[in-house]
Short mmCIF file of N, CA and C in Angstrom, two decimals:
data_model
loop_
_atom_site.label_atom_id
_atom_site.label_comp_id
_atom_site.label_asym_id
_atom_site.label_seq_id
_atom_site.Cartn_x
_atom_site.Cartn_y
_atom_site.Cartn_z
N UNK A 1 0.82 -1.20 0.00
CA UNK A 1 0.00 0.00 0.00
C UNK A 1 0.86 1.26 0.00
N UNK A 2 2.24 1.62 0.64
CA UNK A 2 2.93 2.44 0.71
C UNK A 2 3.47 2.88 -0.38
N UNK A 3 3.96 1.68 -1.46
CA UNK A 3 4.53 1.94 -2.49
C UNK A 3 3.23 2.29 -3.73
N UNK A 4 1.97 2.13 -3.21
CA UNK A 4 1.30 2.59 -4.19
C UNK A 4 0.34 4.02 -3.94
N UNK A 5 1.18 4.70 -2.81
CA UNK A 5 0.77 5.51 -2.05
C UNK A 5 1.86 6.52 -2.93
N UNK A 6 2.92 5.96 -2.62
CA UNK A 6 3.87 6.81 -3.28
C UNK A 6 3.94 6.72 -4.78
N UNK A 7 3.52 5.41 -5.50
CA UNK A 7 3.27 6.30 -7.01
C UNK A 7 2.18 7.35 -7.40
N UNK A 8 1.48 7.13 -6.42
CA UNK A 8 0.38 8.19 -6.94
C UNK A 8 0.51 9.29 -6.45
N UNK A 9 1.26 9.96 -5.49
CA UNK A 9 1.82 11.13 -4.83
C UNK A 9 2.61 11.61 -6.37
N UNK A 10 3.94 10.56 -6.59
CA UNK A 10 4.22 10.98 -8.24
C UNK A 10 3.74 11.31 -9.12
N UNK A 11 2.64 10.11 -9.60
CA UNK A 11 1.95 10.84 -10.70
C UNK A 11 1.59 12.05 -10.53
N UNK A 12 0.63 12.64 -9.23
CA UNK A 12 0.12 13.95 -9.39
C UNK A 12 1.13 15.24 -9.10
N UNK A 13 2.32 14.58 -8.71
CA UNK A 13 2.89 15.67 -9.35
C UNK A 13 3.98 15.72 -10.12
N UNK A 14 3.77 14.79 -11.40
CA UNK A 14 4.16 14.61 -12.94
C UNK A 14 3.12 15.69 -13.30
N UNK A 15 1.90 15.52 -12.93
CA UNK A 15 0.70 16.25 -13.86
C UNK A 15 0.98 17.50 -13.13
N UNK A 16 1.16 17.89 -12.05
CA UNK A 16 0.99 18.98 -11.81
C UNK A 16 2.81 20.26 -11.88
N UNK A 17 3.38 19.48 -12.54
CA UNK A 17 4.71 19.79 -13.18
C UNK A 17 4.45 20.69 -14.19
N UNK A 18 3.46 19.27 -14.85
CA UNK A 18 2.94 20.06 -16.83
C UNK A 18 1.95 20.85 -16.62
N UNK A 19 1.31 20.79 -15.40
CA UNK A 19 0.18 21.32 -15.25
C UNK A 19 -0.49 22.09 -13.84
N UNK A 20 0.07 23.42 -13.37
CA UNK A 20 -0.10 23.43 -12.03
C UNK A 20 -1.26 23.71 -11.81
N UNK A 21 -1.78 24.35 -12.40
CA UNK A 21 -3.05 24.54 -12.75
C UNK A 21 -4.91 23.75 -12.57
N UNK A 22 -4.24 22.31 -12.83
CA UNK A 22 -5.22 21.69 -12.97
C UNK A 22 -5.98 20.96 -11.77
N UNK A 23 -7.51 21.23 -11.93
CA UNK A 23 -8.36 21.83 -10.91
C UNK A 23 -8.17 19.95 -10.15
N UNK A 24 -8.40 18.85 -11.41
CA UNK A 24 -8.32 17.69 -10.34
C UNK A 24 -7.19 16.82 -9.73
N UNK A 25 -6.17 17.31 -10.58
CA UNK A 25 -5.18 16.96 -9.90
C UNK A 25 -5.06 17.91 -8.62
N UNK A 26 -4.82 19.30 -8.98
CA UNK A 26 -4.82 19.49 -7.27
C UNK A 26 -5.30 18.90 -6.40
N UNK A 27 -7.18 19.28 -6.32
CA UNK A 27 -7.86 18.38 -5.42
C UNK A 27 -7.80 16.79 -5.00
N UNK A 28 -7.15 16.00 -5.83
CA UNK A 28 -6.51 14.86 -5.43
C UNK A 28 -5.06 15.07 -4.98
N UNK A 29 -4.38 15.52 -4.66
CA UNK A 29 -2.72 16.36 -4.11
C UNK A 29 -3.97 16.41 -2.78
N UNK A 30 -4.56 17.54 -2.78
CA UNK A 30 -5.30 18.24 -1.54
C UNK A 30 -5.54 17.06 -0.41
N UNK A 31 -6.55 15.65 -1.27
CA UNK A 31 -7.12 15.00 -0.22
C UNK A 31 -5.91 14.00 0.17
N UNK A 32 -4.65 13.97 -0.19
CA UNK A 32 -3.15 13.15 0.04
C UNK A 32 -3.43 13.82 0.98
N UNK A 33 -3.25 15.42 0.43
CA UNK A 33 -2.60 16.25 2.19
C UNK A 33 -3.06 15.77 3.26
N UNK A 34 -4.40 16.31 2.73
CA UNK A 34 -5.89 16.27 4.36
C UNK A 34 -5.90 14.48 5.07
N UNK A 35 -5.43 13.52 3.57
CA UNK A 35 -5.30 12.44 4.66
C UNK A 35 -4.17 12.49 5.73
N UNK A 36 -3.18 12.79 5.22
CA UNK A 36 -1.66 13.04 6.17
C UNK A 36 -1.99 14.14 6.90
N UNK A 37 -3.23 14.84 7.22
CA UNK A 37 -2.94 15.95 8.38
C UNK A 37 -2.46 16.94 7.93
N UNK A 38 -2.06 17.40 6.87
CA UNK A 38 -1.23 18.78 6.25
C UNK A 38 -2.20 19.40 6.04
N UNK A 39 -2.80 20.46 7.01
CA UNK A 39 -3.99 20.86 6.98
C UNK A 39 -3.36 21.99 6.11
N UNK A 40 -2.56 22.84 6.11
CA UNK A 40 -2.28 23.82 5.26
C UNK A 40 -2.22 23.65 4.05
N UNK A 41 -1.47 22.92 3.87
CA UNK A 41 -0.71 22.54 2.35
C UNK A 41 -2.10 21.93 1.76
N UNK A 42 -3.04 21.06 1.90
CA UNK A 42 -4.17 21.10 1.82
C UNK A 42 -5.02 21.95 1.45
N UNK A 43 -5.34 22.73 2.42
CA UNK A 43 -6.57 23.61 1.85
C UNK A 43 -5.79 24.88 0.68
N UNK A 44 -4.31 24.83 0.40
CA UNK A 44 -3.53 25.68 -0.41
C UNK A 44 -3.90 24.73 -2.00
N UNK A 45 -3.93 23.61 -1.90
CA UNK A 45 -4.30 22.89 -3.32
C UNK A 45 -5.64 22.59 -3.48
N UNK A 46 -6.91 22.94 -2.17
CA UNK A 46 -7.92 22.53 -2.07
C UNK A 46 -8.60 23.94 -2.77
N UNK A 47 -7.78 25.06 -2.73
CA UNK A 47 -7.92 26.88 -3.11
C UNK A 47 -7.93 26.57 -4.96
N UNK A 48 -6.62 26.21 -4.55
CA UNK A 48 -6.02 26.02 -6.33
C UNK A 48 -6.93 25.18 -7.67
N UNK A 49 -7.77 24.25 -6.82
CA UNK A 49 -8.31 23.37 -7.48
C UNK A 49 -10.18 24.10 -7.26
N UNK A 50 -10.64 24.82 -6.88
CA UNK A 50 -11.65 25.32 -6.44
C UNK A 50 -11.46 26.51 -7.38
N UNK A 51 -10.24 26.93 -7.14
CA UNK A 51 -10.11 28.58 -8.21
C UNK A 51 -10.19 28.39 -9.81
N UNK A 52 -9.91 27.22 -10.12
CA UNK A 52 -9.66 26.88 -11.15
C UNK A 52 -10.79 25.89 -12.16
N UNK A 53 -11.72 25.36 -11.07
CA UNK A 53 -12.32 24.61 -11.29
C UNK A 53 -14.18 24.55 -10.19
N UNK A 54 -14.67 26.14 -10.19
CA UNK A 54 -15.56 26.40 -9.68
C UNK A 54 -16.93 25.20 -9.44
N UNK A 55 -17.15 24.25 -10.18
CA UNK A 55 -17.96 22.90 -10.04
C UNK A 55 -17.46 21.65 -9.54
N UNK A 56 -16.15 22.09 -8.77
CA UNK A 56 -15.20 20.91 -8.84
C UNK A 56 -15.94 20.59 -7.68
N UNK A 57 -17.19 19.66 -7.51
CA UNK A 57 -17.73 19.51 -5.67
C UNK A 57 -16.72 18.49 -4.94
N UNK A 58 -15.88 17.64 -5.55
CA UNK A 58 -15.23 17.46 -4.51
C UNK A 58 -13.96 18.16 -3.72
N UNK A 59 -13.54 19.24 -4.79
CA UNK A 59 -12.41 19.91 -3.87
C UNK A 59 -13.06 20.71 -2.97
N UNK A 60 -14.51 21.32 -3.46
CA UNK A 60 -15.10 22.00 -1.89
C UNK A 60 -15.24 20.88 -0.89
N UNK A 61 -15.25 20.03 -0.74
CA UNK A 61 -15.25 19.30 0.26
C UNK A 61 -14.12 18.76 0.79
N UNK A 62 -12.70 18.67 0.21
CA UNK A 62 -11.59 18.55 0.53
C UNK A 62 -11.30 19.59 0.80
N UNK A 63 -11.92 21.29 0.66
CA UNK A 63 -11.49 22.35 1.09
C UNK A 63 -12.17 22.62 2.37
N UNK A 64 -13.17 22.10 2.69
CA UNK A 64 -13.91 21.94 4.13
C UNK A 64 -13.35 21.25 5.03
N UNK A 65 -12.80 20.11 4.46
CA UNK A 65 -12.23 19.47 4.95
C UNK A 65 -10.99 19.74 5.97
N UNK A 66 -9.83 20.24 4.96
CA UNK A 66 -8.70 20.94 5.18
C UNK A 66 -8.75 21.88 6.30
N UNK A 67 -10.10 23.07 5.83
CA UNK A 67 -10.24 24.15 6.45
C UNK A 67 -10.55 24.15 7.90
N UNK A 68 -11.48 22.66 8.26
CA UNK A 68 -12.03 22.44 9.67
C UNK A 68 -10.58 21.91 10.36
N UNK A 69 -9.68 21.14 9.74
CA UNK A 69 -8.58 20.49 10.10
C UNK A 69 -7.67 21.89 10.86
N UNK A 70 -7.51 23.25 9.95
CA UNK A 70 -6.88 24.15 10.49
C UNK A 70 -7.65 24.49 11.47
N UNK A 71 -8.45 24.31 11.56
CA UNK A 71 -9.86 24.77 12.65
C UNK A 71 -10.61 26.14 11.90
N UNK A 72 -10.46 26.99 11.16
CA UNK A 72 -11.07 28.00 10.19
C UNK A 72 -12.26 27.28 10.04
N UNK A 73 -13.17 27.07 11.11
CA UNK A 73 -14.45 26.41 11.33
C UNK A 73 -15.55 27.68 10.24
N UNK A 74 -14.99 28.70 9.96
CA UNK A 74 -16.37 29.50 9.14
C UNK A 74 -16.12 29.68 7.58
N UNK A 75 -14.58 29.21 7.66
CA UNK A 75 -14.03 28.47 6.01
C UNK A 75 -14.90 27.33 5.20
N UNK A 76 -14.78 26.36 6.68
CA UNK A 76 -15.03 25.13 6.45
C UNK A 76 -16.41 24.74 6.24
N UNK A 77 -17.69 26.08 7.02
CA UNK A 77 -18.43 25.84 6.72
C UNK A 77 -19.52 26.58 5.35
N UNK A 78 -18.40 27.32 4.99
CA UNK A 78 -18.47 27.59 3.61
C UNK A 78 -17.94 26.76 2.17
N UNK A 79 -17.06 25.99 3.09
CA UNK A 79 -16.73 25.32 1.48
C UNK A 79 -17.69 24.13 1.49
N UNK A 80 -18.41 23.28 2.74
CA UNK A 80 -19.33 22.58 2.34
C UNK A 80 -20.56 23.02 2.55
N UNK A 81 -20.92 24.03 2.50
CA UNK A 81 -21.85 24.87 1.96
C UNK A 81 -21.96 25.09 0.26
N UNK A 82 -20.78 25.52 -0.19
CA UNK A 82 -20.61 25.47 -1.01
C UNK A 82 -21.08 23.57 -1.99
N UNK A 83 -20.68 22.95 -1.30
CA UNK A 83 -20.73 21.67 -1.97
C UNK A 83 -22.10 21.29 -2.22
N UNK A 84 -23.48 22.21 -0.89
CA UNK A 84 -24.53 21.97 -1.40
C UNK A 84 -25.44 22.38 -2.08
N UNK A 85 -24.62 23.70 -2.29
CA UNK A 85 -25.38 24.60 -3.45
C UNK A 85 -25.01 23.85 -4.67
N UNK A 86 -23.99 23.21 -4.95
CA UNK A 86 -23.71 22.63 -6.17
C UNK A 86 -24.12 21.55 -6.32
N UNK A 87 -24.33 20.13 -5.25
CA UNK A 87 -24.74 19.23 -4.80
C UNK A 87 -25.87 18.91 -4.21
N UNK A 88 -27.24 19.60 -3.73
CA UNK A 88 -27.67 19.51 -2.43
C UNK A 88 -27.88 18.47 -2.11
N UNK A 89 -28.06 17.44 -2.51
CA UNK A 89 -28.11 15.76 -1.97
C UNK A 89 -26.81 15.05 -1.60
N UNK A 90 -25.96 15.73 -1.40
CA UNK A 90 -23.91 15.23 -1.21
C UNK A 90 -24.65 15.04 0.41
N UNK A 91 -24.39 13.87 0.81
CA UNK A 91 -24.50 13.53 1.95
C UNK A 91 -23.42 13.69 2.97
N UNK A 92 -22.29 13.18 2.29
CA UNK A 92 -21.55 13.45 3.25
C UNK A 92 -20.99 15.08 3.41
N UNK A 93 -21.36 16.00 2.72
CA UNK A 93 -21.23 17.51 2.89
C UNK A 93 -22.22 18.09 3.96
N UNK A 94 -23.66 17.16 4.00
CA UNK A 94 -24.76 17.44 5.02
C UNK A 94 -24.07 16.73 6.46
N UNK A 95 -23.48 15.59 6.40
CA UNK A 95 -23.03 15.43 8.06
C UNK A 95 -21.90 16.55 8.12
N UNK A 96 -20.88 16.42 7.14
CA UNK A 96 -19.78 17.10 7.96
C UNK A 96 -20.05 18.60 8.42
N UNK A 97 -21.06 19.19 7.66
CA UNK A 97 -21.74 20.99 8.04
C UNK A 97 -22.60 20.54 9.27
N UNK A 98 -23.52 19.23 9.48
CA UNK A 98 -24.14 19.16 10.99
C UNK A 98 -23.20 19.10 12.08
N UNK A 99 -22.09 18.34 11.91
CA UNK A 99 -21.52 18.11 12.78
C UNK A 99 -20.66 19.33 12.92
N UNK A 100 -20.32 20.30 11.92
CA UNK A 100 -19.74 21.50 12.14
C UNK A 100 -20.65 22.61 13.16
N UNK A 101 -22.19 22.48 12.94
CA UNK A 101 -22.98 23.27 13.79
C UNK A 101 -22.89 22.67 14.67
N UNK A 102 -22.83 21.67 14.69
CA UNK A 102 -22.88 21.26 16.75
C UNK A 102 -21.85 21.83 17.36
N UNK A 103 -20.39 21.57 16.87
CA UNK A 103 -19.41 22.13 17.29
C UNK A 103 -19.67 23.74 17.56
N UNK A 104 -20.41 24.59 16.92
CA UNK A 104 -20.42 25.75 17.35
C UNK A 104 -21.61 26.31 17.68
N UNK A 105 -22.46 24.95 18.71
CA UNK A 105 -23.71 24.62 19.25
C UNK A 105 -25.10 25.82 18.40
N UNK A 106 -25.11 25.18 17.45
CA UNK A 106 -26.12 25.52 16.52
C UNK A 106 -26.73 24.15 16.00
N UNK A 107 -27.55 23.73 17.46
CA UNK A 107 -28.27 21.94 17.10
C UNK A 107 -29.08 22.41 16.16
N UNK A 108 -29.63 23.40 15.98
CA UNK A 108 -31.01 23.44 15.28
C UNK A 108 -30.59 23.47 13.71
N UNK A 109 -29.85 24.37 12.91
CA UNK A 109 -29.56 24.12 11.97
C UNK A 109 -28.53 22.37 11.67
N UNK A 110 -27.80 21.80 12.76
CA UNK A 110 -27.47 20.58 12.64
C UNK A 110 -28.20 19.84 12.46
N UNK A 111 -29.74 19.66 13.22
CA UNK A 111 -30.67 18.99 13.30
C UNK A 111 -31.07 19.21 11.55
N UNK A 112 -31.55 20.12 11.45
CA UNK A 112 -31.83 20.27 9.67
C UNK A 112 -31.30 19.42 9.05
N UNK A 113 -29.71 20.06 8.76
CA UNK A 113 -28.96 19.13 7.75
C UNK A 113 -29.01 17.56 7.99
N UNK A 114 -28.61 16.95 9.53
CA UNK A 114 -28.77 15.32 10.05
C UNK A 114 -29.94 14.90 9.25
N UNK A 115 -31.25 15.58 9.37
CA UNK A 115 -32.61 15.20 8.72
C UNK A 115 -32.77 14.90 7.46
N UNK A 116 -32.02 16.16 7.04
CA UNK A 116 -31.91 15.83 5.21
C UNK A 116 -30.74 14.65 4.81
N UNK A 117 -29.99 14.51 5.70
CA UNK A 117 -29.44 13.43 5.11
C UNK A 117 -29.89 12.14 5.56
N UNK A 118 -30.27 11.60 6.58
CA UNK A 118 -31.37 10.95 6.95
C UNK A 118 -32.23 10.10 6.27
N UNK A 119 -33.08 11.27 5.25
CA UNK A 119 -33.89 11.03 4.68
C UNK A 119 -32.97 10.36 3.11
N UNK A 120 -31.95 10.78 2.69
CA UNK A 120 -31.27 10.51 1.56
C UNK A 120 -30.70 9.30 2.39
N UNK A 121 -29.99 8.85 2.79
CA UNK A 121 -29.01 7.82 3.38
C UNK A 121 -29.07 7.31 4.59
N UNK A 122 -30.83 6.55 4.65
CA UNK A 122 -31.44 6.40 5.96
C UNK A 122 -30.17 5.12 6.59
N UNK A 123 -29.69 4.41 5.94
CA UNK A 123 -28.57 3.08 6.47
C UNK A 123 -27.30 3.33 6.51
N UNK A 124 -27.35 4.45 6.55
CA UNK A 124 -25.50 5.10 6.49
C UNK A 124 -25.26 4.91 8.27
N UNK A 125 -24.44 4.41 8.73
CA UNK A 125 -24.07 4.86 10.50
C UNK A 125 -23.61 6.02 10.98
N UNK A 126 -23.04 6.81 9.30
CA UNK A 126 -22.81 8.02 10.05
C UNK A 126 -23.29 9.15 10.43
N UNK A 127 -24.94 9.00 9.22
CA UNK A 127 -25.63 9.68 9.47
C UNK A 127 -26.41 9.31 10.65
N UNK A 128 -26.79 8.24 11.06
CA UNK A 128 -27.38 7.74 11.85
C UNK A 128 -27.15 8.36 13.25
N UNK A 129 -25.29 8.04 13.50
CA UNK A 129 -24.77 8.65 14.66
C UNK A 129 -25.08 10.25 14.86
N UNK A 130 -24.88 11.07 13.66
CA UNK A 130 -25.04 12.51 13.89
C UNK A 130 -26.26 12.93 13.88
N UNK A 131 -27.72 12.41 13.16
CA UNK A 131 -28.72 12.61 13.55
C UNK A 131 -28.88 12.35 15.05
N UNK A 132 -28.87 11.41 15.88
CA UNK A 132 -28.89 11.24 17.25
C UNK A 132 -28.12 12.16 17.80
N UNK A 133 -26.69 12.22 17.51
CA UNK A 133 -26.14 13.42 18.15
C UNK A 133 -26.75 14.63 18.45
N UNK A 134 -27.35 15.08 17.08
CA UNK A 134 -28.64 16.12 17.28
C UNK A 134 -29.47 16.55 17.99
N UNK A 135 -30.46 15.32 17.58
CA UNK A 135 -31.11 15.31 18.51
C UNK A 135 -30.97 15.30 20.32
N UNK A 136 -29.94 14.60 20.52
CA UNK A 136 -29.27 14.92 21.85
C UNK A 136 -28.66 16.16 22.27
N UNK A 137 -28.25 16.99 21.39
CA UNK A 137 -27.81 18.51 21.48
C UNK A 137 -29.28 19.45 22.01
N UNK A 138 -30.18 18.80 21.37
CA UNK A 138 -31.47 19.51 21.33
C UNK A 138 -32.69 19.35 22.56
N UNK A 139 -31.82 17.69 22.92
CA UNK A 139 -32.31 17.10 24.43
C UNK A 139 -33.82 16.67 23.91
N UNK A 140 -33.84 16.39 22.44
CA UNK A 140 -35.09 15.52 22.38
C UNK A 140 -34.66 13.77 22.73
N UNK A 141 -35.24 13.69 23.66
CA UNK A 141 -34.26 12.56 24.51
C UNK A 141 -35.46 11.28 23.60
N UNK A 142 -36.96 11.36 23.58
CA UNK A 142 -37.82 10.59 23.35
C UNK A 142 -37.41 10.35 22.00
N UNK A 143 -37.11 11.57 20.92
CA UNK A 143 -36.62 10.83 19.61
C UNK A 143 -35.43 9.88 19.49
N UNK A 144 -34.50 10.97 20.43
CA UNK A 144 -33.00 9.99 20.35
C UNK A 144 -33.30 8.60 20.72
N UNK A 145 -33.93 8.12 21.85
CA UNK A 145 -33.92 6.66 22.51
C UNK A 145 -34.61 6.54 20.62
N UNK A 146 -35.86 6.36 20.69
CA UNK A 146 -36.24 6.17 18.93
C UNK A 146 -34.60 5.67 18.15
N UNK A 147 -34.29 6.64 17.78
CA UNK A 147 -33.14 6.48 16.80
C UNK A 147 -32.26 5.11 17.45
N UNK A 148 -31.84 5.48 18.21
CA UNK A 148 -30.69 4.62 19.13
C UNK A 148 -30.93 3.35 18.85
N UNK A 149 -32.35 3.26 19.01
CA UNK A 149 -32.76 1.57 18.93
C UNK A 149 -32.72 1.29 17.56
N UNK A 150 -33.30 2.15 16.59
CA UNK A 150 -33.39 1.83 15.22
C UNK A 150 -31.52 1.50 14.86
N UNK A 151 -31.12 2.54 15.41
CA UNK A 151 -29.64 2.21 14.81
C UNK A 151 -28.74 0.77 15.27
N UNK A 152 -29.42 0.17 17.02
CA UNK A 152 -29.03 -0.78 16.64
C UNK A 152 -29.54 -2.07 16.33
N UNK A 153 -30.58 -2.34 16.04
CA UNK A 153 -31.32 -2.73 14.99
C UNK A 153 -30.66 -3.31 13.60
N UNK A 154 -30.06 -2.17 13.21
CA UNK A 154 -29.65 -1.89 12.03
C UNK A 154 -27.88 -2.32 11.88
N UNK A 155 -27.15 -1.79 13.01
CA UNK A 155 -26.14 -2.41 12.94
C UNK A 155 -25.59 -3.26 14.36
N UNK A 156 -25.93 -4.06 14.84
CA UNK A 156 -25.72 -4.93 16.03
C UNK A 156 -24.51 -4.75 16.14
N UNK A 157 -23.47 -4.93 15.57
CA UNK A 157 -22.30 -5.25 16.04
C UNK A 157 -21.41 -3.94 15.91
N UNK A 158 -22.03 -2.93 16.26
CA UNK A 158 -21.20 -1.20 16.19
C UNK A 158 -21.49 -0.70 17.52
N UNK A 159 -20.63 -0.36 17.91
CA UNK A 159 -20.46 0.28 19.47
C UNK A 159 -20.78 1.39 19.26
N UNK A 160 -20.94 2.45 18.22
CA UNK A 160 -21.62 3.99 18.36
C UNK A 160 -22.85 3.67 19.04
N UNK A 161 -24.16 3.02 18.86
CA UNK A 161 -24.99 2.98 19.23
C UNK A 161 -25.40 3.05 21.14
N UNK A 162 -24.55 1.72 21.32
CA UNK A 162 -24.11 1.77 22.52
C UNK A 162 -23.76 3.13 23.30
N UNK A 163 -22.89 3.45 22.76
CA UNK A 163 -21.97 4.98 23.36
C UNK A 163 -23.14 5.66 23.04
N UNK A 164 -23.64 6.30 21.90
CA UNK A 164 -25.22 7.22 21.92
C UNK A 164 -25.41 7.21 23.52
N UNK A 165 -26.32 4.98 23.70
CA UNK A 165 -27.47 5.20 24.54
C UNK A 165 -26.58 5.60 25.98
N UNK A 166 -25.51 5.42 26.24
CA UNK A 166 -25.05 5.78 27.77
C UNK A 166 -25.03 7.12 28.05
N UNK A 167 -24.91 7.76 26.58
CA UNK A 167 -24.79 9.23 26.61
C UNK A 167 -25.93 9.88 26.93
N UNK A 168 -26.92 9.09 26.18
CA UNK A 168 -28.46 9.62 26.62
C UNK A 168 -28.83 9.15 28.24
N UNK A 169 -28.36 7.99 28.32
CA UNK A 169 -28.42 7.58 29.75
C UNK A 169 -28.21 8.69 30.80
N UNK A 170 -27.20 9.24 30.64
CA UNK A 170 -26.43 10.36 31.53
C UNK A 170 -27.16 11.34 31.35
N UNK A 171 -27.64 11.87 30.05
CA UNK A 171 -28.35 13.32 30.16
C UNK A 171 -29.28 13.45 30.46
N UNK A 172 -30.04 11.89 30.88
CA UNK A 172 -31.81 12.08 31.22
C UNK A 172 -31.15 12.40 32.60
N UNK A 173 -30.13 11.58 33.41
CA UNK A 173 -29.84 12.15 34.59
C UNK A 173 -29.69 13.15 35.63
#
């Protein structure tokens, strides 16, 4: 895996030698970065590939990405903002902006987005987890238990569910 980690670090920048320019090679450079944590160097090719390539929806989301990584939490929630004006059904642009409002305890617009994705990607766990999260931000405790059970239901053998219900456990407390 390493050595095919490292040809493809090469290739993109063979292409981006001939080509610095180009909107998807950056954004693939970008999500190398954002996997390795180079939150800078990241959202600098996540810019490049966005400037260059205004429909590119996945570098806004590698630029959200990046941007939450630096913590520029009102970057971040513009570039996947951005992803749903271009996208609005990109699911995973709707958790990572819910889970960005919780962080800056705005359940109610989190709750929104969790819902809409929800409704698009009712068997996803991750939506699953951040809808409940939500709802637990919001202290609708009667929906969360709801969810909790549906989720494990749905996936028995995942410990998020678990962790949810202790969490809810504690806050009815």
């Amino acid at each position: 895996a390493a050595g095919q980690t490292g040809e493809a670090h090469r290739l993109i920048a063979e292409v981006l030698k001939i080509a610095p320019s180009n909107a998807r090679a950056n954004m693939v450079k970008a999500g190398f970065l954002a996997s390795e944590r180079k939150w800078t160097e990241a959202t600098a090719s996540a810019r490049i590939a966005t400037e260059h390539d205004p429909r590119l929806v996945e570098a806004f989301y590698v630029l959200g990405v990046a941007e939450q990584g630096n913590r520029n939490l009102e970057a971040a929630k513009q570039a996947f903002a951005e992803v749903l004006r271009l996208e609005p059904n990109a699911t995973q642009a709707q958790i990572a902006l819910a889970n960005l409002h919780l962080l800056l305890r705005d359940s109610d617009t989190a709750r929104q987005l969790a819902t809409q994705a929800a409704k698009q990607s009712p068997r996803s766990p991750e939506v699953q987890e951040t809808l409940v999260r939500t709802m637990l931000a919001k202290r609708e405790f009667n929906a969360a238990a709801n969810a909790i059970r549906a989720f494990k239901e749905d996936f028995p053998d995942r410990v998020d569910p678990h962790v949810l219900k202790g969490t809810l456990d504690l806050m009815r407390t």
